[in-house]
Coordinates of C-alpha atoms and ligand atoms in Angstrom, one line a residue:
D1 CA -11.5 -19.2 -3.7
R2 CA -13.1 -20.2 -0.4
N3 CA -12.1 -23.8 -0.7
H4 CA -8.5 -23.1 0.2
F5 CA -9.1 -22.3 3.9
Y6 CA -11.2 -23.5 6.7
R7 CA -11.9 -20.5 8.9
D8 CA -15.0 -18.2 8.9
T9 CA -13.2 -14.9 8.4
W10 CA -11.8 -13.7 5.1
A11 CA -10.8 -10.6 3.1
E12 CA -12.3 -10.1 -0.4
I13 CA -10.2 -8.3 -3.0
N14 CA -12.2 -7.1 -5.9
L15 CA -9.7 -7.0 -8.7
D16 CA -12.2 -5.3 -11.1
K17 CA -12.0 -2.3 -8.9
I18 CA -8.2 -2.2 -9.0
S19 CA -8.5 -2.4 -12.8
S20 CA -11.0 0.4 -12.9
N21 CA -8.8 2.6 -10.7
I22 CA -5.8 2.0 -12.9
K23 CA -7.8 2.8 -16.0
S24 CA -9.1 6.0 -14.4
F25 CA -5.5 7.1 -13.7
K26 CA -4.5 6.3 -17.3
K27 CA -7.3 8.5 -18.6
H28 CA -6.4 11.2 -16.1
L29 CA -2.7 11.1 -17.0
P30 CA -2.5 9.8 -20.6
D31 CA 1.2 10.8 -21.0
Q32 CA 2.5 9.0 -17.9
K33 CA 3.5 5.4 -17.5
I34 CA 2.1 3.7 -14.4
M35 CA 4.3 1.9 -11.9
A36 CA 2.0 -0.1 -9.6
V37 CA 3.4 -0.1 -6.0
V38 CA 2.7 -3.6 -4.7
K39 CA 5.1 -3.6 -1.7
A40 CA 3.9 -5.1 1.7
N41 CA 1.9 -7.7 -0.1
G42 CA 0.1 -5.1 -2.2
Y43 CA -0.7 -3.0 0.9
G44 CA -2.3 -6.2 2.2
H45 CA -4.3 -6.8 -1.0
G46 CA -2.1 -9.6 -2.3
A47 CA 1.0 -8.6 -4.2
Y48 CA 0.9 -11.1 -7.0
Q49 CA -2.8 -10.9 -7.9
T50 CA -2.9 -7.1 -7.7
A51 CA 0.3 -6.9 -9.8
V52 CA -1.1 -9.1 -12.5
E53 CA -4.4 -7.1 -12.5
A54 CA -2.6 -3.8 -12.6
L55 CA -0.3 -4.9 -15.5
E56 CA -3.4 -6.1 -17.5
S57 CA -5.1 -2.8 -16.9
G58 CA -2.4 -0.5 -18.1
A59 CA 0.4 -0.4 -15.6
E60 CA 3.7 -1.2 -17.2
L61 CA 6.1 -1.4 -14.2
L62 CA 6.0 -2.6 -10.6
A63 CA 7.6 -1.3 -7.4
V64 CA 8.3 -3.0 -4.1
A65 CA 10.2 -2.0 -1.0
M66 CA 12.5 -5.0 -0.7
L67 CA 14.5 -7.3 -2.8
D68 CA 12.7 -10.3 -1.2
E69 CA 9.4 -8.9 -2.5
A70 CA 10.8 -8.5 -6.0
L71 CA 12.3 -12.0 -6.1
A72 CA 9.0 -13.5 -4.9
L73 CA 7.2 -11.9 -7.8
R74 CA 9.8 -13.2 -10.2
K75 CA 9.4 -16.7 -8.8
Q76 CA 5.6 -16.4 -9.4
G77 CA 6.3 -15.7 -13.0
I78 CA 6.0 -11.9 -13.3
S79 CA 8.3 -10.7 -16.1
A80 CA 7.4 -6.9 -16.0
P81 CA 10.1 -4.5 -14.9
I82 CA 10.3 -4.3 -11.1
L83 CA 12.0 -1.6 -9.0
V84 CA 13.1 -2.1 -5.5
M85 CA 12.7 1.3 -3.8
N86 CA 14.6 0.7 -0.6
R87 CA 18.3 0.0 -0.1
I88 CA 19.5 -3.5 -0.8
R89 CA 22.7 -4.9 0.5
P90 CA 25.7 -4.2 -1.8
E91 CA 26.5 -7.9 -1.9
Y92 CA 23.1 -8.7 -3.5
V93 CA 23.5 -6.6 -6.7
S94 CA 24.3 -9.5 -8.9
L95 CA 21.2 -11.4 -7.6
A96 CA 19.2 -8.3 -8.6
A97 CA 20.8 -8.1 -12.0
E98 CA 20.4 -11.8 -12.7
N99 CA 16.7 -11.4 -12.0
E100 CA 16.4 -8.2 -14.0
I101 CA 15.3 -6.3 -10.9
S102 CA 16.0 -2.6 -11.0
I103 CA 17.4 -1.2 -7.8
T104 CA 17.5 2.2 -6.0
I105 CA 20.8 3.9 -5.0
F106 CA 21.5 7.0 -3.0
Q107 CA 25.0 6.5 -1.5
K108 CA 28.4 6.8 -3.1
D109 CA 30.0 4.4 -0.6
W110 CA 27.3 1.8 -1.4
L111 CA 28.1 2.1 -5.1
I112 CA 31.8 1.6 -4.5
E113 CA 31.1 -1.5 -2.4
A114 CA 28.5 -2.9 -4.8
S115 CA 30.8 -2.6 -7.8
K116 CA 33.0 -5.4 -6.4
F117 CA 30.0 -7.7 -6.5
L118 CA 28.8 -6.7 -9.9
K119 CA 31.7 -8.6 -11.4
E120 CA 29.9 -11.8 -10.5
T121 CA 27.4 -11.4 -13.4
D122 CA 27.4 -10.4 -17.0
K123 CA 23.9 -8.9 -16.7
V124 CA 23.7 -5.1 -16.6
L125 CA 22.2 -3.8 -13.3
N126 CA 19.5 -1.1 -13.8
I127 CA 19.7 1.7 -11.3
H128 CA 17.2 4.4 -10.3
L129 CA 18.9 7.3 -8.6
K130 CA 17.0 8.4 -5.5
L131 CA 17.2 12.1 -4.7
D132 CA 16.1 13.6 -1.4
T133 CA 14.3 16.9 -2.2
G134 CA 12.7 17.3 1.2
M135 CA 11.3 14.0 2.4
G136 CA 14.3 13.6 4.7
R137 CA 14.3 9.8 4.5
V138 CA 16.7 8.5 1.9
G139 CA 18.2 10.1 -1.2
I140 CA 21.1 12.1 -2.4
T141 CA 21.1 15.7 -1.3
E142 CA 24.5 17.0 -2.2
E143 CA 25.4 18.1 -5.7
E144 CA 28.9 16.7 -5.3
E145 CA 27.7 13.2 -4.3
L146 CA 25.2 13.3 -7.2
H147 CA 28.0 14.1 -9.6
D148 CA 30.3 11.4 -8.2
V149 CA 27.6 8.8 -8.2
S150 CA 26.5 9.7 -11.8
L151 CA 30.1 9.6 -13.1
L152 CA 30.8 6.2 -11.4
I153 CA 27.7 4.7 -13.0
Q154 CA 28.4 6.3 -16.4
N155 CA 31.9 4.9 -16.4
S156 CA 30.8 1.4 -15.5
S157 CA 29.7 -1.2 -18.1
A158 CA 28.1 -3.2 -15.3
C159 CA 25.3 -0.8 -14.5
E160 CA 23.2 1.8 -16.1
I161 CA 21.0 4.6 -14.9
E162 CA 17.5 3.6 -15.9
G163 CA 15.6 6.2 -13.8
V164 CA 15.9 9.1 -11.4
F165 CA 13.3 9.8 -8.8
T166 CA 12.3 11.6 -5.6
H167 CA 9.4 11.3 -3.2
F168 CA 7.1 14.0 -1.8
A169 CA 6.4 14.5 1.8
T170 CA 3.2 16.6 1.6
A171 CA 1.6 15.8 -1.8
D172 CA -1.6 14.9 0.0
E173 CA -2.1 18.5 1.2
W174 CA -3.7 20.8 -1.4
E175 CA -1.8 23.9 -0.3
S176 CA 1.8 22.9 0.4
E177 CA 4.8 25.0 0.1
L178 CA 7.1 22.1 0.6
F179 CA 5.5 20.2 -2.3
E180 CA 6.4 23.2 -4.6
T181 CA 9.9 23.4 -3.1
Q182 CA 10.5 19.7 -3.7
R183 CA 9.2 19.9 -7.2
K184 CA 11.6 22.8 -8.0
R185 CA 14.6 21.1 -6.3
F186 CA 14.0 18.0 -8.3
I187 CA 13.8 19.9 -11.6
N188 CA 17.1 21.6 -10.7
Q189 CA 18.8 18.3 -10.0
L190 CA 17.4 16.9 -13.3
D191 CA 19.0 19.9 -15.1
L192 CA 22.4 19.1 -13.5
L193 CA 22.1 15.5 -14.6
K194 CA 21.3 16.7 -18.1
K195 CA 24.3 19.0 -18.1
W196 CA 26.5 15.9 -17.2
G197 CA 24.9 14.0 -20.1
I198 CA 22.5 11.9 -18.1
T199 CA 18.9 11.7 -19.4
P200 CA 17.3 8.6 -17.8
K201 CA 14.5 6.7 -19.4
Y202 CA 12.2 7.1 -16.4
V203 CA 11.9 10.3 -14.4
H204 CA 9.4 10.0 -11.6
S205 CA 8.2 11.8 -8.5
A206 CA 4.5 11.3 -8.1
N207 CA 2.9 9.0 -5.5
S208 CA -0.9 8.7 -5.6
A209 CA -1.5 12.1 -4.1
A210 CA 0.7 13.9 -6.6
A211 CA -0.7 11.9 -9.5
L212 CA -4.3 12.8 -8.4
R213 CA -3.4 16.5 -8.3
K214 CA -1.4 16.8 -11.5
F215 CA 1.5 19.1 -11.7
E216 CA 4.1 20.4 -14.2
G217 CA 7.5 18.9 -14.8
P218 CA 9.5 16.7 -17.1
F219 CA 8.2 13.5 -15.6
N220 CA 7.0 10.4 -17.4
L221 CA 6.0 7.9 -14.8
V222 CA 3.9 7.8 -11.6
R223 CA 4.2 5.4 -8.7
L224 CA 0.7 4.5 -7.7
G225 CA 0.1 2.8 -4.4
I226 CA -2.8 3.6 -2.2
S227 CA -5.2 4.9 -4.8
M228 CA -4.8 2.0 -7.1
Y229 CA -6.4 0.1 -4.3
G230 CA -9.2 2.6 -4.3
L231 CA -8.3 4.6 -1.2
S232 CA -7.7 8.3 -0.9
P233 CA -4.2 9.4 0.2
S234 CA -5.8 11.8 2.8
S235 CA -9.1 13.0 3.9
E236 CA -8.3 16.5 2.5
M237 CA -7.9 15.0 -1.0
K238 CA -11.0 12.8 -0.7
E239 CA -13.2 15.8 -0.9
K240 CA -11.7 16.9 -4.3
L241 CA -10.8 13.7 -6.1
P242 CA -10.8 14.2 -9.9
F243 CA -12.5 10.8 -10.4
T244 CA -14.1 8.2 -8.2
L245 CA -11.8 5.7 -6.5
E246 CA -13.2 2.3 -5.9
E247 CA -12.2 0.5 -2.7
A248 CA -11.0 -3.0 -3.6
F249 CA -10.7 -4.4 0.0
S250 CA -13.5 -5.7 2.1
L251 CA -13.4 -7.9 5.3
H252 CA -16.0 -10.4 6.3
S253 CA -16.8 -12.9 9.0
Q254 CA -19.7 -15.0 10.2
L255 CA -21.4 -15.4 13.6
I256 CA -20.0 -18.5 15.2
H257 CA -22.1 -18.2 18.4
V258 CA -25.3 -16.4 19.5
K259 CA -26.4 -16.0 23.0
K260 CA -28.9 -14.1 25.2
L261 CA -27.6 -11.9 28.0
M262 CA -29.6 -11.1 31.1
P263 CA -29.4 -7.6 32.7
G264 CA -26.1 -7.3 34.5
D265 CA -24.3 -10.0 32.5
T266 CA -20.9 -8.9 31.2
V267 CA -18.9 -9.6 28.0
S268 CA -15.1 -10.3 27.4
Y269 CA -11.9 -9.6 29.4
G270 CA -12.2 -7.0 32.1
A271 CA -16.0 -7.3 32.0
T272 CA -16.1 -3.8 30.5
Y273 CA -19.5 -4.3 28.8
R274 CA -22.5 -4.9 31.0
A275 CA -26.0 -5.6 29.6
K276 CA -28.7 -3.2 30.7
E277 CA -31.5 -5.4 29.6
E278 CA -32.0 -8.7 27.8
E279 CA -29.8 -8.6 24.8
W280 CA -28.6 -10.8 21.9
I281 CA -24.9 -11.0 21.5
G282 CA -23.0 -12.6 18.6
T283 CA -19.4 -13.8 18.5
L284 CA -17.2 -13.3 15.5
P285 CA -14.0 -15.3 14.8
I286 CA -11.7 -12.4 14.3
G287 CA -9.4 -10.7 16.8
Y288 CA -6.3 -8.6 17.2
A289 CA -4.0 -11.4 15.9
D290 CA -5.9 -10.9 12.6
G291 CA -5.1 -7.2 12.7
W292 CA -8.5 -6.3 14.2
Q293 CA -6.9 -4.0 16.7
R294 CA -8.1 -3.9 20.3
R295 CA -8.6 -0.2 20.2
L296 CA -11.4 -0.6 17.7
S297 CA -13.7 -1.4 20.6
P298 CA -15.7 0.4 21.7
G299 CA -16.4 2.3 18.5
A300 CA -16.4 0.1 15.5
D301 CA -19.5 -1.5 14.0
V302 CA -20.0 -4.4 11.7
L303 CA -22.7 -4.8 9.2
I304 CA -25.2 -7.7 9.5
R305 CA -28.2 -7.9 7.2
G306 CA -27.3 -4.4 6.0
E307 CA -27.6 -3.0 9.5
R308 CA -24.9 -1.7 11.9
A309 CA -24.2 -3.8 15.0
P310 CA -21.6 -2.4 17.4
I311 CA -18.6 -4.4 18.6
I312 CA -18.8 -4.5 22.4
G313 CA -16.4 -5.5 25.1
R314 CA -12.7 -6.0 24.6
I315 CA -11.5 -7.5 21.3
C316 CA -9.7 -10.8 22.0
M317 CA -6.8 -12.4 20.1
D318 CA -9.0 -14.5 17.9
Q319 CA -12.6 -13.4 18.6
C320 CA -14.8 -10.4 19.3
M321 CA -18.4 -9.8 20.2
V322 CA -21.2 -7.7 18.6
K323 CA -24.5 -6.6 20.0
L324 CA -27.2 -7.9 17.6
P325 CA -30.5 -6.0 17.0
Y326 CA -32.4 -9.3 17.6
K327 CA -31.8 -13.0 17.7
M328 CA -29.9 -14.3 14.7
D329 CA -28.6 -17.6 13.6
V330 CA -25.0 -18.9 13.7
G331 CA -23.6 -18.5 10.2
E332 CA -25.0 -15.0 9.6
K333 CA -22.5 -13.0 7.5
A334 CA -20.9 -9.9 9.1
T335 CA -19.0 -7.3 7.2
L336 CA -16.3 -5.5 9.1
I337 CA -15.1 -3.4 6.1
G338 CA -17.2 -3.0 3.0
K339 CA -20.8 -2.8 1.9
Q340 CA -24.0 -4.6 2.7
N341 CA -27.2 -3.4 1.0
D342 CA -27.1 0.4 1.3
E343 CA -24.8 0.6 4.3
T344 CA -21.0 0.9 4.0
I345 CA -18.1 0.8 6.4
E346 CA -15.2 2.4 4.6
M347 CA -11.6 1.8 5.3
D348 CA -11.4 5.4 6.4
E349 CA -13.9 4.9 9.1
I350 CA -11.9 2.1 10.6
A351 CA -8.6 4.1 10.2
S352 CA -10.1 7.0 12.1
L353 CA -11.3 4.8 14.9
A354 CA -7.8 3.2 15.1
K355 CA -6.3 6.8 15.1
T356 CA -4.3 6.1 12.0
I357 CA -4.4 6.4 8.2
N358 CA -6.2 4.1 5.8
Y359 CA -2.8 2.7 4.5
E360 CA -2.2 1.0 7.8
I361 CA -5.4 -1.0 8.1
P362 CA -5.2 -3.5 5.2
C363 CA -1.4 -3.7 5.8
L364 CA -2.1 -4.9 9.3
I365 CA -4.8 -7.4 8.4
S366 CA -2.5 -10.4 9.1
S367 CA -1.6 -13.2 6.8
R368 CA -3.8 -15.4 9.0
V369 CA -6.8 -13.8 7.2
P370 CA -7.2 -15.5 3.8
R371 CA -7.5 -13.2 0.8
V372 CA -10.2 -14.2 -1.7
F373 CA -10.0 -12.6 -5.1
V374 CA -13.2 -11.8 -6.8
Ligands
PLP401 N1 7.0 5.9 -3.9 C1 7.6 5.6 -2.8 C2 9.1 5.9 -2.7 C3 6.9 5.1 -1.7 O1 7.6 4.9 -0.5 C4 5.5 4.9 -1.8 C5 4.7 4.4 -0.6 O2 4.9 4.7 0.5 C6 4.9 5.2 -3.0 C7 5.6 5.7 -4.0 C8 3.4 5.0 -3.2 O3 2.7 6.0 -2.4 P1 1.1 6.0 -2.3 O4 0.7 4.7 -1.7 O5 0.8 7.2 -1.5 O6 0.6 6.1 -3.7

């Protein structure tokens, strides 16, 4: 709530919208379990709160990128299964096992090294095998290595294969040959595992984009990131979504200063903005150190009283300026992302102005901006 901070800029996270997005996916894919991806502080939305909301709304598992993120959730009292999707250091396997955190493996050498450290605990380590079917990032590609790794795990009482997964590179493109190639490669690898007697509890490949498009295969879990927060994985997909996604994140500030410019007066570093006539200018206490990137001006607007006001001049570290339609009072609310009356600034609008994808925007809104959960 707003009492826990003292500044006039904040992000609002509407947890009901996250709940509604999870429920829509559940309806869309009734046979799949949902793993809520809450890495990077829940894509900037708050890992703990979004995890709790997702779990209450039908998600059964969580995923993060790093062991630190999983341990933080455990410390906050989350008991649901958590998968760490990136490599952890071999020496930390017992720490993962002790905390019932499932980990991802994709290297035989790693497994040999890690088995030394597994002796430190009696707890069984749950492993998800990561297969690279075309993403070219991490994952086992060779049949021989897959075989060796599988055998090593099967013959160990200290660890167990809980899952097997892959990740798509182009699921957010409707017509993608690579997507189909990856899907087929994964199914072939699953057949091999089956031949060697391995049928993991969880078989997963879909990110949000793949989960939205639906596809055939022996999969029973989807890893939902971006769309659980209400954002479309790509502009291409946005036009053909099977259901409405509801954006959970909005960003707000307040005018902390209002002044009148005379013709010829300039605004901010470099004096790049020059008033042509008498104008009213407002100052907002948000800048690039908050993740409101310098390149957003000129270009981005904010909403004040339901109307668009452009950001003018260079965005500073802690502040930026907007051109007001008329004189306003200090304290007037400004919405940088989100809705006021009938006007909306979507995350995608800001992403496009910043020449990036929507994923990056809330991730980059820094920890200096308090998150308010509504
Ligand atoms: N699975 C893996 C391995 C990922 O790295 C990510 C995110 O980057 C996701 C799932 C979730 O993807 P998305 O946010 O597109 O749903």
